[in-house]
CSV table of C-alpha atoms and ligand atoms in Angstrom, one decimal:
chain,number,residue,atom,x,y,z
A,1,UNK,CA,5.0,-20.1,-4.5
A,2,UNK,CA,4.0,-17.9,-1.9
A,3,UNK,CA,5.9,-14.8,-0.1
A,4,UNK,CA,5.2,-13.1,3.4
A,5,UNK,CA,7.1,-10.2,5.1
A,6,UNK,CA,6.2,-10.3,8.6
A,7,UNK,CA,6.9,-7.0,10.2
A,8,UNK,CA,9.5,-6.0,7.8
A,9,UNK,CA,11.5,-2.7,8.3
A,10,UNK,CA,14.0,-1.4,6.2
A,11,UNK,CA,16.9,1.5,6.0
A,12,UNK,CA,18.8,2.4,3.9
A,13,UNK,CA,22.7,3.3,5.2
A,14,UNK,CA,22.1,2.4,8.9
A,15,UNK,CA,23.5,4.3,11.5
A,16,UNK,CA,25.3,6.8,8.9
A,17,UNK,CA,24.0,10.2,9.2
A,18,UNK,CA,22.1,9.4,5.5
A,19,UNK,CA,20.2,6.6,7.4
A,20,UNK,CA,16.9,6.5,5.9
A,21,UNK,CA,14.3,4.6,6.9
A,22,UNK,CA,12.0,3.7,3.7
A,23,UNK,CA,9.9,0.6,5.7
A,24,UNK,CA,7.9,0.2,9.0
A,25,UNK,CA,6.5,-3.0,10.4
A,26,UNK,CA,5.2,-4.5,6.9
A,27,UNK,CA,3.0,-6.9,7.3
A,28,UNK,CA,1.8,-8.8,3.9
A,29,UNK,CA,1.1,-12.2,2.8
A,30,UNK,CA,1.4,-12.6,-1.1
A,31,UNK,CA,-0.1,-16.6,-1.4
A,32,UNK,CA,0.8,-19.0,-4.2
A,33,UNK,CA,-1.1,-18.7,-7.6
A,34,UNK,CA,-2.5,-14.8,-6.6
A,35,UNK,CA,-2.0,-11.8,-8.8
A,36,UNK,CA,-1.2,-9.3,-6.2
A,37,UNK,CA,-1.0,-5.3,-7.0
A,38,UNK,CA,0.7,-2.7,-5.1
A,39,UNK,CA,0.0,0.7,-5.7
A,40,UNK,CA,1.0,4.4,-3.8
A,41,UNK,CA,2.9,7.3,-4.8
A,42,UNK,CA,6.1,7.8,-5.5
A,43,UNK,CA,8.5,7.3,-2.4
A,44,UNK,CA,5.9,5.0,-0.2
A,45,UNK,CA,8.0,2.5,-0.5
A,46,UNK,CA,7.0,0.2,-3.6
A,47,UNK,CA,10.9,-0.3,-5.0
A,48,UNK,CA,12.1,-1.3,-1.7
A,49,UNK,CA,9.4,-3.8,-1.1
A,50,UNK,CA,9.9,-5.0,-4.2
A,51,UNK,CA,14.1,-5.7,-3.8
A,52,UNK,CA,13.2,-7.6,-0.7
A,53,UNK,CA,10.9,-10.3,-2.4
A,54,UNK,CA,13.7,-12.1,-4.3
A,55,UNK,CA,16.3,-10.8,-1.7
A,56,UNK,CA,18.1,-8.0,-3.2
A,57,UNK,CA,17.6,-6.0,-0.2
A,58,UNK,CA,17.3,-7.8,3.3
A,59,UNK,CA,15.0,-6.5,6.0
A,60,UNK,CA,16.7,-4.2,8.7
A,61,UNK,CA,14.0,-6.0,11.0
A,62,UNK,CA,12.0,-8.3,10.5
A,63,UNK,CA,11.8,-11.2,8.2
A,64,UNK,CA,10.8,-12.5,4.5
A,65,UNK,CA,9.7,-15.6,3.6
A,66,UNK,CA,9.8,-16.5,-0.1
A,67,UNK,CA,8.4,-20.2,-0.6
A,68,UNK,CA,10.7,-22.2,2.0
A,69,UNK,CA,13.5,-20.1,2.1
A,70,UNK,CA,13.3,-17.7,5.1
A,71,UNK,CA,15.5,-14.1,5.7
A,72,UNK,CA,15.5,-12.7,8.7
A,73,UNK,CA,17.4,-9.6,9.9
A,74,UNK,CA,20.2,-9.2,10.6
A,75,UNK,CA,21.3,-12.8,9.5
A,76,UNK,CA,23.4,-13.8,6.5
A,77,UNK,CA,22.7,-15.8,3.9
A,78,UNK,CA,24.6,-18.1,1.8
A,79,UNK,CA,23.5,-18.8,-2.2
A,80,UNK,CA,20.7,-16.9,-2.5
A,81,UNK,CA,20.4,-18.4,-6.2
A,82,UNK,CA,17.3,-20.6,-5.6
A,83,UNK,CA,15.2,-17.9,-4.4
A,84,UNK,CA,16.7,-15.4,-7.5
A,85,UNK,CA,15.8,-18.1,-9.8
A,86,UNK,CA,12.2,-18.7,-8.4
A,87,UNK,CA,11.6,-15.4,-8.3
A,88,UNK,CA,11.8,-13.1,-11.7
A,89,UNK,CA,12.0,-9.3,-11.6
A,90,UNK,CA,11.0,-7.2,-14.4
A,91,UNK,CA,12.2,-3.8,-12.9
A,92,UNK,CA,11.3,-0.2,-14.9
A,93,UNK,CA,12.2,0.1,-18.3
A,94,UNK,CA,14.0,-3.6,-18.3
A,95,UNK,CA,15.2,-3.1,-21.4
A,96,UNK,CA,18.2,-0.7,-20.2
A,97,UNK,CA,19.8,-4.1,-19.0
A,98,UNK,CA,19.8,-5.3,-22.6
A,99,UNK,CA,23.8,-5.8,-23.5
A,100,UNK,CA,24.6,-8.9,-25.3
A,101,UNK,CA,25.2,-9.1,-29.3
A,102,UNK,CA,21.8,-11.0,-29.9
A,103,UNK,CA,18.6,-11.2,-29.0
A,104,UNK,CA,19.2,-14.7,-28.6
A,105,UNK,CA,22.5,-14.5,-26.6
A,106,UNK,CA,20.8,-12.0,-24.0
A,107,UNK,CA,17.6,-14.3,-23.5
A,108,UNK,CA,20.2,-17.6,-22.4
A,109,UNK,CA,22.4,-15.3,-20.5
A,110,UNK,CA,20.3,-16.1,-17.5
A,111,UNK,CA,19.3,-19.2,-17.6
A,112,UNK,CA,22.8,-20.4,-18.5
A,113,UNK,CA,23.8,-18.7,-15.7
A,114,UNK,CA,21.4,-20.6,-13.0
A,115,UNK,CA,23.0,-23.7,-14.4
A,116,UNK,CA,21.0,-24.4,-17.7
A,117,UNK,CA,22.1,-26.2,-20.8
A,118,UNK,CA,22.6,-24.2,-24.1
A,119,UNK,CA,20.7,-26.3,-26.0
A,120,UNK,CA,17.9,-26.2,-23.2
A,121,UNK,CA,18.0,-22.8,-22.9
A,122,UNK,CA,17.6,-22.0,-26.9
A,123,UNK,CA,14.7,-24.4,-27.1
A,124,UNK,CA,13.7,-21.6,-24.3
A,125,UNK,CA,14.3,-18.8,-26.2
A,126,UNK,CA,12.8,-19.8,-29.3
A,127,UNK,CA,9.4,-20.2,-27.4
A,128,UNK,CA,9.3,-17.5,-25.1
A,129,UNK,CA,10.5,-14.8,-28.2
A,130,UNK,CA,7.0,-15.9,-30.2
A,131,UNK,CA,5.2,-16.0,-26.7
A,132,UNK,CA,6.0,-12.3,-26.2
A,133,UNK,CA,4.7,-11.9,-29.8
A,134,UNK,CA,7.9,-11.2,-32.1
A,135,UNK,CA,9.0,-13.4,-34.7
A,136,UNK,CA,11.9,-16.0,-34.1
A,137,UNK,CA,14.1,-13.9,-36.6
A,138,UNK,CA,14.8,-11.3,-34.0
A,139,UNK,CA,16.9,-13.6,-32.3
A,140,UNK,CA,19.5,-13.2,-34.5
A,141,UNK,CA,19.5,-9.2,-34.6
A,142,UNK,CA,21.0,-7.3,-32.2
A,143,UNK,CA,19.2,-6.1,-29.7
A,144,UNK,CA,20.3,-2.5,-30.3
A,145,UNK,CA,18.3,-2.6,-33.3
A,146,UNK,CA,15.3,-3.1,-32.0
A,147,UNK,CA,12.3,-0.9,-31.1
A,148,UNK,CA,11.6,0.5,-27.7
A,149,UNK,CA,8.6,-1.6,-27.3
A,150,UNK,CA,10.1,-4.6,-28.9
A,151,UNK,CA,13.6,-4.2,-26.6
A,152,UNK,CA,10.9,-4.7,-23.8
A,153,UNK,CA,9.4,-7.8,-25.0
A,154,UNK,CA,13.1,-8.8,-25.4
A,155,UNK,CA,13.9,-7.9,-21.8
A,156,UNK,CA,10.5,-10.3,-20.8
A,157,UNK,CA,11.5,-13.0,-22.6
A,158,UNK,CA,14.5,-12.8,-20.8
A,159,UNK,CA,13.4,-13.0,-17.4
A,160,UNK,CA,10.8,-15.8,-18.5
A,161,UNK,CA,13.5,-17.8,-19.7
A,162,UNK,CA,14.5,-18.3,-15.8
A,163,UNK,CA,11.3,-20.2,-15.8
A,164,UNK,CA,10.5,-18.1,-12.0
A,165,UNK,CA,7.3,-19.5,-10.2
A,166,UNK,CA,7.1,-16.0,-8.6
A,167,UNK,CA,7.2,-12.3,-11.6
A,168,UNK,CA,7.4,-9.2,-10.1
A,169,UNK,CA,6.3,-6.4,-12.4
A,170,UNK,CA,8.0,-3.1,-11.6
A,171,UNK,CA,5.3,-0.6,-13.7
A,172,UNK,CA,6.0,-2.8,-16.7
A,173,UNK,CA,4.0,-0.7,-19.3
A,174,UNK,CA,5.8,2.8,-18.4
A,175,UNK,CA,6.7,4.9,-21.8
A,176,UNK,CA,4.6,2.1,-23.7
A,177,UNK,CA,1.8,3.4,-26.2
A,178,UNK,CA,-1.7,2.5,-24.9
A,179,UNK,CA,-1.7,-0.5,-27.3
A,180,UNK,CA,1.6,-1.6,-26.4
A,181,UNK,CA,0.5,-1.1,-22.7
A,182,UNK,CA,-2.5,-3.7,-23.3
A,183,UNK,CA,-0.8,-6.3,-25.5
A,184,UNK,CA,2.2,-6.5,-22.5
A,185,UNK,CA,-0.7,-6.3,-19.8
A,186,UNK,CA,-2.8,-9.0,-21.5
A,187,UNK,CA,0.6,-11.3,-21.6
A,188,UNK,CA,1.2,-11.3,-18.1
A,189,UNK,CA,-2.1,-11.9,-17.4
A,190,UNK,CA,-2.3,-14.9,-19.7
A,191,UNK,CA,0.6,-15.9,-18.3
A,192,UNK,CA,-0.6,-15.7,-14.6
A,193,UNK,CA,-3.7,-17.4,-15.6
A,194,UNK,CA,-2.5,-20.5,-18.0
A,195,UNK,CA,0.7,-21.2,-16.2
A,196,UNK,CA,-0.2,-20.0,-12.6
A,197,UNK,CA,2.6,-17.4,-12.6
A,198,UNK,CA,2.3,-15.8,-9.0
A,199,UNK,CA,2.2,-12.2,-9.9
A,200,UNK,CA,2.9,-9.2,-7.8
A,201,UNK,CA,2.4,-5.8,-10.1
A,202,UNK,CA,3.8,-2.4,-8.7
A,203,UNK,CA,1.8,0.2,-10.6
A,204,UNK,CA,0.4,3.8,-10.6
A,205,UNK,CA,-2.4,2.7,-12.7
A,206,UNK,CA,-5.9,1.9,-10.7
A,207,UNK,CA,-7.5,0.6,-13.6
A,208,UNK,CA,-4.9,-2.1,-14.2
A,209,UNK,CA,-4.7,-2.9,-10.4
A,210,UNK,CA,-8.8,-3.0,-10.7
A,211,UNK,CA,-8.9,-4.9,-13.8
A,212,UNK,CA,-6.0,-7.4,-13.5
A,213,UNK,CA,-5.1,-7.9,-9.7
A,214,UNK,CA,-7.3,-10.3,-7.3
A,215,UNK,CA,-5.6,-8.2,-4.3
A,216,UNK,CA,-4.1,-5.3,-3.7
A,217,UNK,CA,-2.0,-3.2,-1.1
A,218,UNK,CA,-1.8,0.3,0.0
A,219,UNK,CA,1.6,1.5,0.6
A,220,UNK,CA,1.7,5.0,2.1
A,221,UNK,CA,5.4,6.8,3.9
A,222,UNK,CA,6.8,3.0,4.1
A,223,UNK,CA,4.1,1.7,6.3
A,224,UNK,CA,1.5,-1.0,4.4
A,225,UNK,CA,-2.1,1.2,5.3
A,226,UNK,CA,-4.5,-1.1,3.6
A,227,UNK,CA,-5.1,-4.5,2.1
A,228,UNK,CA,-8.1,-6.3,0.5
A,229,UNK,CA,-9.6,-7.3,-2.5
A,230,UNK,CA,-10.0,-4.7,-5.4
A,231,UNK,CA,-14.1,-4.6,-4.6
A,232,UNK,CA,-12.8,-4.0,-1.0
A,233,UNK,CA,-10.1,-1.6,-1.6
A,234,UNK,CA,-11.9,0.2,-4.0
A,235,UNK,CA,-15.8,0.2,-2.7
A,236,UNK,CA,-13.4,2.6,0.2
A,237,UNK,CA,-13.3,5.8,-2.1
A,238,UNK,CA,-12.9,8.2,2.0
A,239,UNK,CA,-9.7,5.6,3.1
A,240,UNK,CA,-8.1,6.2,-0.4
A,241,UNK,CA,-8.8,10.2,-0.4
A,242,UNK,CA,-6.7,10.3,3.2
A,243,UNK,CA,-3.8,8.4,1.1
A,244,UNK,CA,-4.7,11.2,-2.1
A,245,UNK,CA,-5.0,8.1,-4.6
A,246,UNK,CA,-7.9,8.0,-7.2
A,247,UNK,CA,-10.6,5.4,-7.9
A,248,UNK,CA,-10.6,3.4,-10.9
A,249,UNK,CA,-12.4,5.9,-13.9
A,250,UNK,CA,-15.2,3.3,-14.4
A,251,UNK,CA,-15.9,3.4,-10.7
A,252,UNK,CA,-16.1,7.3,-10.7
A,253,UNK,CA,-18.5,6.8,-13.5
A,254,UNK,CA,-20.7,4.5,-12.0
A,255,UNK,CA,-21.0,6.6,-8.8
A,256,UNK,CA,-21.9,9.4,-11.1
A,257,UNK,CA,-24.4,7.3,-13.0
A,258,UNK,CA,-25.9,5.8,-9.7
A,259,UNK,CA,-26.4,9.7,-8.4
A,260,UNK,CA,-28.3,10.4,-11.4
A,261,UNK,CA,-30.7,7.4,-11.8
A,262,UNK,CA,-31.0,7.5,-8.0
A,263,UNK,CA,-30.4,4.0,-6.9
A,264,UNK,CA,-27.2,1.5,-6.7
A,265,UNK,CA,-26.1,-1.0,-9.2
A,266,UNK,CA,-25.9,-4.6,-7.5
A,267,UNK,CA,-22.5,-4.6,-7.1
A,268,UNK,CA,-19.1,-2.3,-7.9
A,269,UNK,CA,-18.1,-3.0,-11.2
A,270,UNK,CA,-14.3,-2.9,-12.3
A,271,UNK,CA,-13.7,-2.8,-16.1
A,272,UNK,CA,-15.9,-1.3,-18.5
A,273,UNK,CA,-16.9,-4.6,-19.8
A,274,UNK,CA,-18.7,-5.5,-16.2
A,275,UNK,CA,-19.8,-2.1,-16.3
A,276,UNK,CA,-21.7,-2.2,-19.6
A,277,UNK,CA,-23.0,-6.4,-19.0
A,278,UNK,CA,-24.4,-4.4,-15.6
A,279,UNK,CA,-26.5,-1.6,-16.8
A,280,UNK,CA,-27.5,-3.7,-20.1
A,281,UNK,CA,-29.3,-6.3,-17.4
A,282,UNK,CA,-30.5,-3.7,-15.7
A,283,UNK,CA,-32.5,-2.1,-18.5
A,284,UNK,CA,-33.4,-6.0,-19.6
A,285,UNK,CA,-34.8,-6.0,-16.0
A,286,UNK,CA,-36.8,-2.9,-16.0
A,287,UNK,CA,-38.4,-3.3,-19.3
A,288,UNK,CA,-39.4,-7.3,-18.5
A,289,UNK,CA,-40.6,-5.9,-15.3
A,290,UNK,CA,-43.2,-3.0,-17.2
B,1,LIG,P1,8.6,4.1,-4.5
B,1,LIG,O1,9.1,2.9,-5.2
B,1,LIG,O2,7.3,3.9,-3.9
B,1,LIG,O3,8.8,5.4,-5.2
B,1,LIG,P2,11.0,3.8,-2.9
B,1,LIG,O4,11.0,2.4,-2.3
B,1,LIG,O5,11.9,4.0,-4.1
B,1,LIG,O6,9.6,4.3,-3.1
B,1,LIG,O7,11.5,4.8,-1.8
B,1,LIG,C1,11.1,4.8,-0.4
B,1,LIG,C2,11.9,5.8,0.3
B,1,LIG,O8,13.3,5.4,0.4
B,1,LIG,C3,11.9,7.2,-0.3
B,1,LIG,O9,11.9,8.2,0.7
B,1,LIG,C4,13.2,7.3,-1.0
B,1,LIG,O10,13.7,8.6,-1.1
B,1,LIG,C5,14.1,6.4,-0.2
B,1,LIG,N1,15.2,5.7,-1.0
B,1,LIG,C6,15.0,4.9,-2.0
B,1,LIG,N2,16.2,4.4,-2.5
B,1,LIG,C7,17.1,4.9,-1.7
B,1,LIG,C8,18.5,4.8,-1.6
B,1,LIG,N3,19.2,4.1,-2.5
B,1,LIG,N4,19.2,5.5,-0.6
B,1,LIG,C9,18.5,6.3,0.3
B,1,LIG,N5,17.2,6.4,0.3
B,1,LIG,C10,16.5,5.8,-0.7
């Protein structure tokens, strides 16, 4: 399912003297099946943008369109269930929302909420819990008793269990180890890719918006400075200095490489795996070509 703001603009408390204007004239189109990353500093704007995709927050101008379901400014909206359903927000640290007995009673909460059957929705469960790689026996715990980085996985299945066409990822792997960062970061991306999850990824991290994301977005004081593919965004290292936001490391390294050897790999590369498969041609080139 696809989203587009179309010159969103957003305040918080309007015409209070607290009014605070957090969005200007947001342009972006988010299409169906895409893994979409947004990255800036803290305060550009990322949170807000994110509450308007499944209609938390409603644009002071402008309008949203999630799918078929359009809201526009300054209009109001009956059941906005549909587009809550469709599309599933894992916010920071989801596992503070976490309050039922069991794992398994948290996990149905939603669903049963949207209208599912218990039975359907415990089928649910018992697939999604092994999906996010724990073993069905949690269900039964409570969900107090679990680790950190198990609670999350908890919290994932949870929002999965909505079945949403659309995920929004709200820095998903913050306070995670860097294993647990991968093994959560790998999910969603197996997810996106096997079950053509539309997924839009608010991060700090370059590498994961390099690695994971086929486009990403600038945000910069509330206004949406730049969009394009990671090769584009990236390949820009000037436009990202004005916005103070750092390449990707592997793309610092192979600008430092490429000053040394004097000459440019074929193309930017953007995981260390691409990287390495890059150079290692390049040498097979050089010493078939002697
Ligand atoms: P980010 O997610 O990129 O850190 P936010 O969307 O949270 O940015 O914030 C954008 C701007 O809106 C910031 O200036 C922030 O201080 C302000 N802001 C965020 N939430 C509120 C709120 N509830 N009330 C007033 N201002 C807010």
């Amino acid at each position: 399912m696809d989203i587009e703001l179309q010159k969103v603009s957003f305040a918080y408390a309007p015409g209070t003297p607290f009014e605070k204007r957090a969005l200007f004239d947001v342009d972006l189109a988010i299409p169906s099946d895409s893994y979409q990353a947004i990255i800036g500093h803290t305060g550009s704007g990322k949170s807000t943008i994110l509450q308007h995709l499944n209609a938390l927050l409603k644009p002071t101008e402008g309008s949203v369109r999630i799918g078929d379901r359009t809201i526009h400014a300054g209009k109001k909206e009956n059941d906005l269930r549909p587009v809550r359903q469709k599309v599933g927000i894992v916010f920071q640290f989801p596992e503070h929302q976490l309050f039922e007995e069991t794992v398994l009673k948290d996990i149905i909460f939603g669903p049963m909420n949207f209208g599912v059957s218990e039975e359907e929705a415990i089928n649910r469960a018992h697939t999604l819990i092994k999906l996010v790689g724990l073993p069905e026996s949690v269900l039964e715990k409570s969900p107090f008793d679990l680790s950190g980085g198990q609670m999350r996985r908890v919290a994932i299945a949870g929002v999965l269990a909505m079945e949403p066409e659309v995920i929004v990822l709200d820095e998903p792997t913050a306070g995670l180890d860097p294993r647990g960062r991968t093994e959560i970061m790998e999910l969603f991306y197996q997810l996106h890719r096997e079950r053509h999850l539309t997924t839009i990824l608010v991060t700090h991290s370059m590498e994961d918006a390099a690695r994971y994301a086929d486009r990403i977005a600038i945000m910069h004081e509330g206004h949406c400075v730049l969009t394009g593919t990671p090769e584009e965004i990236f390949s820009n290292a000037e436009e990202l200095e004005n916005y103070r936001l750092e390449l990707p490391h592997v793309v610092h390294f192979q600008h430092e490489l490429e000053q040394k050897i004097g000459r440019k790999l074929p193309k930017l590369c953007l995981t260390e795996e691409e990287l390495a498969k890059t150079i290692a041609q390049l040498l097979r080139e050089e010493r078939d070509g002697q």
